[in-house]
Amino acid sequence: MRTSAKFSRIAAAVALSIGLSSTAMAQVTSSELNGKIMGPQGNPAAGTVVTVTHVPTGAVKTVTVNSGGTFSLRGLRVGGPYTVVIDSDEFADQTINDVYLELGESASIERTLEPAAQYENIVVTGSQVSSLSFGQTGPVASFDLSTLQEAPAINRDITDIVRIDPRIYVDEGGSNGIQCAGKSPRFNSLTVDGVRMNDLFGLNSNGYPTERMPFSFDAIAGVSVEIAPFDVIYGGFSACNISAVSKTGTNEVHGTAFYDFGSDSLRGDSLEGDDITLGGYTEKRYGFSVGAPLIKDKLFIFAAYEKLEGANTFDRGAIGSGAINEVAISQEQLETIQSVSQSLYNFDAGSVPSSLANEDEKLLIKLDWNINDQHRFAFTYNYNDGNNFAESDGDADEFELSSHLYERGAELQTFVGVLYSDWTDKFSTEIRVSRTELDNLQRSMYGNGTPGDNDFGEIKIELGNETEDNADDLVVYLGSDDSRQSNQLDWEAMSLMFRGNYYFDNGHTLTFGYESDDLDIYNLFVQHSETSITFESLEDFENGTNAEIEYGYAYSGNLLDRAAEWGFKSQSVYAQDEFYLTDDLKVVAGLRYDWITTSDRPVENTEFTDSYGYSNTANLDGVDLLQPRIGLNYTLSDSTELRGGVGLFSGGNPNVWMTNNYQNTNVLGGEVEGTYANLFDGSITWVNTEDGVTAGPGYSVPSDLDAAMDAGEGDNFESNNLDPDFEMPSEWKISAGLTHITDEDYVFNLDLLVSITQDQAMIKYKGIEAVGLTEEGYIDYDRNGYGSLELTNSDETSTSYSLTAVMNKAWDNGISVVAGYNYSHAEDTQPMTSSVAFSNYQYRAFTNPNEDVSSLSDWNIAHRFTLDFRYTTELIDGYDTTFSAFAVAQSGRPYSLVYSKNEGNAIFGFTPYLDSGSVLPIGAERNDEESPWWTKVDIAVRQDVPAFHKDHSAQVFFVIDNFTNMLNDDWGILEEASFNTVTIGSSNPTPRQGDASLWELRLGVNYRF
């Protein structure tokens, strides 16, 4: 049995540690407190009453210690302080003050009571009796409110916080997505107050359903990231689960207000000696939060509001423009394109994009009701609406004028109600009901947002710059991006969760539950509905000659017939036993079973059925998975604990992949194309002309293509289908770790994680067969059936490794440090980076487009060092000054050297059809190149100043992102390949990433009351 002596020695180190903490219960909204209460002789103190009071709200929970001397309380609010009273009729009472609980924490109190004759009541503090670093079964990172308030979070996003853990890489050069141990952000799950807020459909690479974090930063009380939890309540992810819980009102009125400001004048203007031209912009953010009692000790309210008035900046320009990344187009060529577009095509192609204003607005309201000592109810409403302006074709060999940008955004609403109940000392339940609604926006810059009602189609101009290896060829884009000409998405999700906990007298805790998630999707996605016109040279564009036009529509003439409307229900049941096998060995063992039901099927394509003998109407109905899990925690000594476990996990596969199979059947619509010698010699009859413009290219459709569409002749593009034997993708996680605390109060954590995939989702091309090898050694394919892109499972397993070491230390002089290192080697068979089946199939490096080969993951960061530093002092007497810094040094993202698009396509002779530069030389492996290392430091300085009231606090602050680059413009430069492939011979394989490389300063004020 562990003794309380351990806790008194390590208390100071643990109380001030940041980062890795105790086992966090995934997808929960509360915390847990359990413990052992023993008598003076080490005998169980059965019958002792433990009363736990949440001081800010007055909520009280009471439990009686069982015959084994143990107790357990669940459903406690995150944070504190709590007061714990141990009341014994036989021994001296004890009172523990200032107990704080983290999100999902299973905190332990182990106390040995003293004889009543010697003591009447012993009073201690929480830091003297519990260790937040002990009790884990798997690797997890937890971050408390002080971390949220003090870390240099320039984005006011949890990504600024979770990156402190070396296993968690945030893609600052791209989408800002959270990448856990080398896995795709699409395989994460994000929950807020127990409700999934990850991207359920799968369009966004940042993992959010919205453009930015969908809730106010000041609304968060705590965040945890579980990478390999072995509790069966975890579901819906195979990379990591990110849990956040909102604050709550208390018996006192408390609140915050903030304002911060940034602009182009508060940002770097040079990189590596090059003067950089940035578009002018200003950004400001402001917001407030307030918590208050509506009925003291009974009913509380909390609200948080936040608004961003910001800007998107773009870092590409013509040669000599001073842009961060100059592409292979001259200013003369650019001006010619703009002039010809206006004079010949009657269309304003726009300018070189520099900056565009955007907005984001968030609101969270939470009601918390102490019904009585046995029951508590919480209701949360969350709203987010925001937009961005984005590039669609931003590879190194592509360049977009402003008319080709598009606006993207989302309006999200969530409603959640949770009832926590303690029916007896032994039995407690949690019931949660939630609803999420999302209205997505994907709108061309020159469209009004109505599907099929954009003003002008897409034009692509291929510029050959006469390099032998085609490495510096460039495609210039103008007009409405082809993927936003008809694009509309809405989805709704309803969730129900029932979870019970029964605590037996023998110390076993039974957890059991049922969960269901209903998702209904409406998605319209038709490319080229306003046409896409390709010219193979600038001269052809100037003359309107040799143009290839693509046109996509519905055969019925009603574009909405192409929409996919479908839904499914995902359900789970689970049961788990948690117990001590010995006094030192805790075991958590259970089973989780997930299954899917749906009655919706894609429309049948008879050509597909005739070709393969089975239908394209397969769906997810009946797909299921049994997931066994076991976690162990062993106390080796008073200062060292071992942990480990093994479990199967599944989830995070974007539903857009399945939606493709409903939408792209080639039954209700398709694509047609034609090549035209001259667009302006009168040989073409133009139809379907937009209102108020002259008939012609971009505004109209050639009549022969329109007639072919009406006749149902669109068959140039492949259909999508689901493998009827599709299995639920899953991943085994195996972990081992230890926590050790030295006599000097250094806290060390070491974790090894091995993950092994099963049935990875991938796209394969049907309708082709290998007939031999080419002279170069590539597979030679012939057609042998109807062409289709099939969502199926990989037959390969991919094994990934992660080794992590973290040290926490806090000193009495106000300094605290968290330092960490992670080594990662993560693999997959197909990265599945896109929402479109055709793109998933081709946008990865390969020697055989149908290959099923495990290779290094696109998201792997082999080495990552992190440092979180805090120092609080008083530069002004009576007012705190807090210095904080985050430093990272990491190896670069991997990439592949591939042939140019034309060379790669020629190798396979357009069988299967390819449209990307993705073909590897024979003998090369995917992702066998690596971008340069990146090192940077972010800092924040916060100075307390006089407030309006003695009980209030005010603060002025500044945050500098990439302070390294401010010190020297050669430092802090992030260089990465675009989309992990680079054409062989490219003069700039890893271009600078402007947003991540340039330093940025924000000034602001905080007020707390």
mmCIF file with all atom_site columns, N, CA, C and O in Angstrom, residues 222-255:
data_model
loop_
_atom_site.group_PDB
_atom_site.id
_atom_site.type_symbol
_atom_site.label_atom_id
_atom_site.label_alt_id
_atom_site.label_comp_id
_atom_site.label_asym_id
_atom_site.label_entity_id
_atom_site.label_seq_id
_atom_site.pdbx_PDB_ins_code
_atom_site.Cartn_x
_atom_site.Cartn_y
_atom_site.Cartn_z
_atom_site.occupancy
_atom_site.B_iso_or_equiv
_atom_site.pdbx_formal_charge
_atom_site.auth_seq_id
_atom_site.auth_comp_id
_atom_site.auth_asym_id
_atom_site.auth_atom_id
_atom_site.pdbx_PDB_model_num
ATOM 1   N N  . GLY A 1 222 ? -9.981  24.462 -18.599 1.00 0.00 ? 222 GLY A N  1
ATOM 2   C CA . GLY A 1 222 ? -8.880  23.515 -18.694 1.00 0.00 ? 222 GLY A CA 1
ATOM 3   C C  . GLY A 1 222 ? -8.923  22.769 -20.002 1.00 0.00 ? 222 GLY A C  1
ATOM 4   O O  . GLY A 1 222 ? -9.968  22.657 -20.644 1.00 0.00 ? 222 GLY A O  1
ATOM 5   N N  . VAL A 1 223 ? -7.762  22.248 -20.410 1.00 0.00 ? 223 VAL A N  1
ATOM 6   C CA . VAL A 1 223 ? -7.632  21.489 -21.650 1.00 0.00 ? 223 VAL A CA 1
ATOM 7   C C  . VAL A 1 223 ? -6.762  20.270 -21.370 1.00 0.00 ? 223 VAL A C  1
ATOM 8   O O  . VAL A 1 223 ? -5.767  20.356 -20.641 1.00 0.00 ? 223 VAL A O  1
ATOM 9   N N  . SER A 1 224 ? -7.130  19.134 -21.930 1.00 0.00 ? 224 SER A N  1
ATOM 10  C CA . SER A 1 224 ? -6.274  17.951 -21.859 1.00 0.00 ? 224 SER A CA 1
ATOM 11  C C  . SER A 1 224 ? -6.227  17.296 -23.230 1.00 0.00 ? 224 SER A C  1
ATOM 12  O O  . SER A 1 224 ? -7.174  17.370 -24.007 1.00 0.00 ? 224 SER A O  1
ATOM 13  N N  . VAL A 1 225 ? -5.100  16.661 -23.517 1.00 0.00 ? 225 VAL A N  1
ATOM 14  C CA . VAL A 1 225 ? -4.908  15.927 -24.765 1.00 0.00 ? 225 VAL A CA 1
ATOM 15  C C  . VAL A 1 225 ? -4.525  14.503 -24.399 1.00 0.00 ? 225 VAL A C  1
ATOM 16  O O  . VAL A 1 225 ? -3.474  14.270 -23.797 1.00 0.00 ? 225 VAL A O  1
ATOM 17  N N  . GLU A 1 226 ? -5.392  13.556 -24.741 1.00 0.00 ? 226 GLU A N  1
ATOM 18  C CA . GLU A 1 226 ? -5.136  12.149 -24.471 1.00 0.00 ? 226 GLU A CA 1
ATOM 19  C C  . GLU A 1 226 ? -4.655  11.480 -25.748 1.00 0.00 ? 226 GLU A C  1
ATOM 20  O O  . GLU A 1 226 ? -5.344  11.497 -26.765 1.00 0.00 ? 226 GLU A O  1
ATOM 21  N N  . ILE A 1 227 ? -3.464  10.915 -25.693 1.00 0.00 ? 227 ILE A N  1
ATOM 22  C CA . ILE A 1 227 ? -2.859  10.329 -26.889 1.00 0.00 ? 227 ILE A CA 1
ATOM 23  C C  . ILE A 1 227 ? -3.074  8.822  -26.926 1.00 0.00 ? 227 ILE A C  1
ATOM 24  O O  . ILE A 1 227 ? -3.334  8.250  -27.989 1.00 0.00 ? 227 ILE A O  1
ATOM 25  N N  . ALA A 1 228 ? -2.986  8.177  -25.784 1.00 0.00 ? 228 ALA A N  1
ATOM 26  C CA . ALA A 1 228 ? -3.247  6.729  -25.719 1.00 0.00 ? 228 ALA A CA 1
ATOM 27  C C  . ALA A 1 228 ? -3.950  6.414  -24.408 1.00 0.00 ? 228 ALA A C  1
ATOM 28  O O  . ALA A 1 228 ? -3.371  5.796  -23.519 1.00 0.00 ? 228 ALA A O  1
ATOM 29  N N  . PRO A 1 229 ? -5.185  6.823  -24.261 1.00 0.00 ? 229 PRO A N  1
ATOM 30  C CA . PRO A 1 229 ? -5.924  6.491  -23.048 1.00 0.00 ? 229 PRO A CA 1
ATOM 31  C C  . PRO A 1 229 ? -6.495  5.082  -23.166 1.00 0.00 ? 229 PRO A C  1
ATOM 32  O O  . PRO A 1 229 ? -6.847  4.646  -24.254 1.00 0.00 ? 229 PRO A O  1
ATOM 33  N N  . PHE A 1 230 ? -6.607  4.399  -22.058 1.00 0.00 ? 230 PHE A N  1
ATOM 34  C CA . PHE A 1 230 ? -7.089  3.023  -22.119 1.00 0.00 ? 230 PHE A CA 1
ATOM 35  C C  . PHE A 1 230 ? -8.428  2.853  -21.421 1.00 0.00 ? 230 PHE A C  1
ATOM 36  O O  . PHE A 1 230 ? -8.860  1.721  -21.184 1.00 0.00 ? 230 PHE A O  1
ATOM 37  N N  . ASP A 1 231 ? -9.087  3.955  -21.123 1.00 0.00 ? 231 ASP A N  1
ATOM 38  C CA . ASP A 1 231 ? -10.435 3.923  -20.586 1.00 0.00 ? 231 ASP A CA 1
ATOM 39  C C  . ASP A 1 231 ? -11.415 3.724  -21.747 1.00 0.00 ? 231 ASP A C  1
ATOM 40  O O  . ASP A 1 231 ? -11.287 4.352  -22.794 1.00 0.00 ? 231 ASP A O  1
ATOM 41  N N  . VAL A 1 232 ? -12.409 2.877  -21.570 1.00 0.00 ? 232 VAL A N  1
ATOM 42  C CA . VAL A 1 232 ? -13.304 2.529  -22.673 1.00 0.00 ? 232 VAL A CA 1
ATOM 43  C C  . VAL A 1 232 ? -14.248 3.660  -23.061 1.00 0.00 ? 232 VAL A C  1
ATOM 44  O O  . VAL A 1 232 ? -14.917 3.569  -24.100 1.00 0.00 ? 232 VAL A O  1
ATOM 45  N N  . ILE A 1 233 ? -14.330 4.721  -22.270 1.00 0.00 ? 233 ILE A N  1
ATOM 46  C CA . ILE A 1 233 ? -15.231 5.810  -22.652 1.00 0.00 ? 233 ILE A CA 1
ATOM 47  C C  . ILE A 1 233 ? -14.665 6.634  -23.797 1.00 0.00 ? 233 ILE A C  1
ATOM 48  O O  . ILE A 1 233 ? -15.366 7.455  -24.376 1.00 0.00 ? 233 ILE A O  1
ATOM 49  N N  . TYR A 1 234 ? -13.412 6.407  -24.146 1.00 0.00 ? 234 TYR A N  1
ATOM 50  C CA . TYR A 1 234 ? -12.816 7.123  -25.265 1.00 0.00 ? 234 TYR A CA 1
ATOM 51  C C  . TYR A 1 234 ? -13.320 6.561  -26.584 1.00 0.00 ? 234 TYR A C  1
ATOM 52  O O  . TYR A 1 234 ? -13.304 5.343  -26.793 1.00 0.00 ? 234 TYR A O  1
ATOM 53  N N  . GLY A 1 235 ? -13.707 7.434  -27.516 1.00 0.00 ? 235 GLY A N  1
ATOM 54  C CA . GLY A 1 235 ? -14.122 6.991  -28.835 1.00 0.00 ? 235 GLY A CA 1
ATOM 55  C C  . GLY A 1 235 ? -14.071 8.122  -29.837 1.00 0.00 ? 235 GLY A C  1
ATOM 56  O O  . GLY A 1 235 ? -13.940 9.288  -29.473 1.00 0.00 ? 235 GLY A O  1
ATOM 57  N N  . GLY A 1 236 ? -14.169 7.765  -31.118 1.00 0.00 ? 236 GLY A N  1
ATOM 58  C CA . GLY A 1 236 ? -14.243 8.770  -32.168 1.00 0.00 ? 236 GLY A CA 1
ATOM 59  C C  . GLY A 1 236 ? -12.919 9.355  -32.586 1.00 0.00 ? 236 GLY A C  1
ATOM 60  O O  . GLY A 1 236 ? -12.879 10.412 -33.208 1.00 0.00 ? 236 GLY A O  1
ATOM 61  N N  . PHE A 1 237 ? -11.806 8.675  -32.300 1.00 0.00 ? 237 PHE A N  1
ATOM 62  C CA . PHE A 1 237 ? -10.503 9.170  -32.737 1.00 0.00 ? 237 PHE A CA 1
ATOM 63  C C  . PHE A 1 237 ? -9.524  8.009  -32.746 1.00 0.00 ? 237 PHE A C  1
ATOM 64  O O  . PHE A 1 237 ? -9.696  6.994  -32.054 1.00 0.00 ? 237 PHE A O  1
ATOM 65  N N  . SER A 1 238 ? -8.474  8.172  -33.555 1.00 0.00 ? 238 SER A N  1
ATOM 66  C CA . SER A 1 238 ? -7.369  7.219  -33.530 1.00 0.00 ? 238 SER A CA 1
ATOM 67  C C  . SER A 1 238 ? -6.029  7.922  -33.392 1.00 0.00 ? 238 SER A C  1
ATOM 68  O O  . SER A 1 238 ? -5.003  7.248  -33.242 1.00 0.00 ? 238 SER A O  1
ATOM 69  N N  . ALA A 1 239 ? -6.005  9.260  -33.444 1.00 0.00 ? 239 ALA A N  1
ATOM 70  C CA . ALA A 1 239 ? -4.765  10.013 -33.211 1.00 0.00 ? 239 ALA A CA 1
ATOM 71  C C  . ALA A 1 239 ? -4.735  10.493 -31.766 1.00 0.00 ? 239 ALA A C  1
ATOM 72  O O  . ALA A 1 239 ? -4.006  9.969  -30.938 1.00 0.00 ? 239 ALA A O  1
ATOM 73  N N  . CYS A 1 240 ? -5.543  11.493 -31.421 1.00 0.00 ? 240 CYS A N  1
ATOM 74  C CA . CYS A 1 240 ? -5.626  11.937 -30.032 1.00 0.00 ? 240 CYS A CA 1
ATOM 75  C C  . CYS A 1 240 ? -6.970  12.606 -29.790 1.00 0.00 ? 240 CYS A C  1
ATOM 76  O O  . CYS A 1 240 ? -7.651  13.027 -30.731 1.00 0.00 ? 240 CYS A O  1
ATOM 77  N N  . ASN A 1 241 ? -7.349  12.680 -28.542 1.00 0.00 ? 241 ASN A N  1
ATOM 78  C CA . ASN A 1 241 ? -8.585  13.344 -28.147 1.00 0.00 ? 241 ASN A CA 1
ATOM 79  C C  . ASN A 1 241 ? -8.244  14.603 -27.365 1.00 0.00 ? 241 ASN A C  1
ATOM 80  O O  . ASN A 1 241 ? -7.475  14.563 -26.400 1.00 0.00 ? 241 ASN A O  1
ATOM 81  N N  . ILE A 1 242 ? -8.805  15.723 -27.810 1.00 0.00 ? 242 ILE A N  1
ATOM 82  C CA . ILE A 1 242 ? -8.578  17.018 -27.158 1.00 0.00 ? 242 ILE A CA 1
ATOM 83  C C  . ILE A 1 242 ? -9.860  17.392 -26.435 1.00 0.00 ? 242 ILE A C  1
ATOM 84  O O  . ILE A 1 242 ? -10.914 17.550 -27.068 1.00 0.00 ? 242 ILE A O  1
ATOM 85  N N  . SER A 1 243 ? -9.788  17.484 -25.118 1.00 0.00 ? 243 SER A N  1
ATOM 86  C CA . SER A 1 243 ? -10.965 17.790 -24.308 1.00 0.00 ? 243 SER A CA 1
ATOM 87  C C  . SER A 1 243 ? -10.805 19.159 -23.674 1.00 0.00 ? 243 SER A C  1
ATOM 88  O O  . SER A 1 243 ? -9.753  19.476 -23.125 1.00 0.00 ? 243 SER A O  1
ATOM 89  N N  . ALA A 1 244 ? -11.849 19.960 -23.749 1.00 0.00 ? 244 ALA A N  1
ATOM 90  C CA . ALA A 1 244 ? -11.885 21.252 -23.068 1.00 0.00 ? 244 ALA A CA 1
ATOM 91  C C  . ALA A 1 244 ? -13.188 21.348 -22.297 1.00 0.00 ? 244 ALA A C  1
ATOM 92  O O  . ALA A 1 244 ? -14.207 20.785 -22.701 1.00 0.00 ? 244 ALA A O  1
ATOM 93  N N  . VAL A 1 245 ? -13.154 22.036 -21.178 1.00 0.00 ? 245 VAL A N  1
ATOM 94  C CA . VAL A 1 245 ? -14.364 22.255 -20.391 1.00 0.00 ? 245 VAL A CA 1
ATOM 95  C C  . VAL A 1 245 ? -14.478 23.746 -20.118 1.00 0.00 ? 245 VAL A C  1
ATOM 96  O O  . VAL A 1 245 ? -13.493 24.441 -19.922 1.00 0.00 ? 245 VAL A O  1
ATOM 97  N N  . SER A 1 246 ? -15.698 24.249 -20.187 1.00 0.00 ? 246 SER A N  1
ATOM 98  C CA . SER A 1 246 ? -15.917 25.686 -19.997 1.00 0.00 ? 246 SER A CA 1
ATOM 99  C C  . SER A 1 246 ? -16.000 26.026 -18.515 1.00 0.00 ? 246 SER A C  1
ATOM 100 O O  . SER A 1 246 ? -16.259 25.173 -17.660 1.00 0.00 ? 246 SER A O  1
ATOM 101 N N  . LYS A 1 247 ? -15.793 27.278 -18.220 1.00 0.00 ? 247 LYS A N  1
ATOM 102 C CA . LYS A 1 247 ? -15.903 27.766 -16.858 1.00 0.00 ? 247 LYS A CA 1
ATOM 103 C C  . LYS A 1 247 ? -17.364 27.763 -16.412 1.00 0.00 ? 247 LYS A C  1
ATOM 104 O O  . LYS A 1 247 ? -18.276 27.568 -17.216 1.00 0.00 ? 247 LYS A O  1
ATOM 105 N N  . THR A 1 248 ? -17.557 28.001 -15.148 1.00 0.00 ? 248 THR A N  1
ATOM 106 C CA . THR A 1 248 ? -18.905 28.047 -14.601 1.00 0.00 ? 248 THR A CA 1
ATOM 107 C C  . THR A 1 248 ? -19.042 29.255 -13.693 1.00 0.00 ? 248 THR A C  1
ATOM 108 O O  . THR A 1 248 ? -18.052 29.812 -13.214 1.00 0.00 ? 248 THR A O  1
ATOM 109 N N  . GLY A 1 249 ? -20.264 29.686 -13.499 1.00 0.00 ? 249 GLY A N  1
ATOM 110 C CA . GLY A 1 249 ? -20.515 30.759 -12.549 1.00 0.00 ? 249 GLY A CA 1
ATOM 111 C C  . GLY A 1 249 ? -20.335 30.276 -11.117 1.00 0.00 ? 249 GLY A C  1
ATOM 112 O O  . GLY A 1 249 ? -20.388 29.082 -10.833 1.00 0.00 ? 249 GLY A O  1
ATOM 113 N N  . THR A 1 250 ? -20.152 31.227 -10.188 1.00 0.00 ? 250 THR A N  1
ATOM 114 C CA . THR A 1 250 ? -19.957 30.912 -8.777  1.00 0.00 ? 250 THR A CA 1
ATOM 115 C C  . THR A 1 250 ? -20.819 31.823 -7.927  1.00 0.00 ? 250 THR A C  1
ATOM 116 O O  . THR A 1 250 ? -21.588 32.644 -8.439  1.00 0.00 ? 250 THR A O  1
ATOM 117 N N  . ASN A 1 251 ? -20.661 31.705 -6.615  1.00 0.00 ? 251 ASN A N  1
ATOM 118 C CA . ASN A 1 251 ? -21.439 32.543 -5.696  1.00 0.00 ? 251 ASN A CA 1
ATOM 119 C C  . ASN A 1 251 ? -20.993 33.996 -5.699  1.00 0.00 ? 251 ASN A C  1
ATOM 120 O O  . ASN A 1 251 ? -21.675 34.861 -5.150  1.00 0.00 ? 251 ASN A O  1
ATOM 121 N N  . GLU A 1 252 ? -19.844 34.267 -6.277  1.00 0.00 ? 252 GLU A N  1
ATOM 122 C CA . GLU A 1 252 ? -19.370 35.637 -6.421  1.00 0.00 ? 252 GLU A CA 1
ATOM 123 C C  . GLU A 1 252 ? -19.370 36.013 -7.897  1.00 0.00 ? 252 GLU A C  1
ATOM 124 O O  . GLU A 1 252 ? -19.185 35.157 -8.760  1.00 0.00 ? 252 GLU A O  1
ATOM 125 N N  . VAL A 1 253 ? -19.569 37.300 -8.150  1.00 0.00 ? 253 VAL A N  1
ATOM 126 C CA . VAL A 1 253 ? -19.534 37.784 -9.524  1.00 0.00 ? 253 VAL A CA 1
ATOM 127 C C  . VAL A 1 253 ? -18.072 37.942 -9.947  1.00 0.00 ? 253 VAL A C  1
ATOM 128 O O  . VAL A 1 253 ? -17.316 38.679 -9.319  1.00 0.00 ? 253 VAL A O  1
ATOM 129 N N  . HIS A 1 254 ? -17.704 37.220 -10.988 1.00 0.00 ? 254 HIS A N  1
ATOM 130 C CA . HIS A 1 254 ? -16.348 37.303 -11.520 1.00 0.00 ? 254 HIS A CA 1
ATOM 131 C C  . HIS A 1 254 ? -16.426 37.479 -13.023 1.00 0.00 ? 254 HIS A C  1
ATOM 132 O O  . HIS A 1 254 ? -17.379 37.033 -13.669 1.00 0.00 ? 254 HIS A O  1
ATOM 133 N N  . GLY A 1 255 ? -15.416 38.119 -13.585 1.00 0.00 ? 255 GLY A N  1
ATOM 134 C CA . GLY A 1 255 ? -15.417 38.297 -15.027 1.00 0.00 ? 255 GLY A CA 1
ATOM 135 C C  . GLY A 1 255 ? -14.081 38.760 -15.552 1.00 0.00 ? 255 GLY A C  1
ATOM 136 O O  . GLY A 1 255 ? -13.134 39.019 -14.798 1.00 0.00 ? 255 GLY A O  1
#
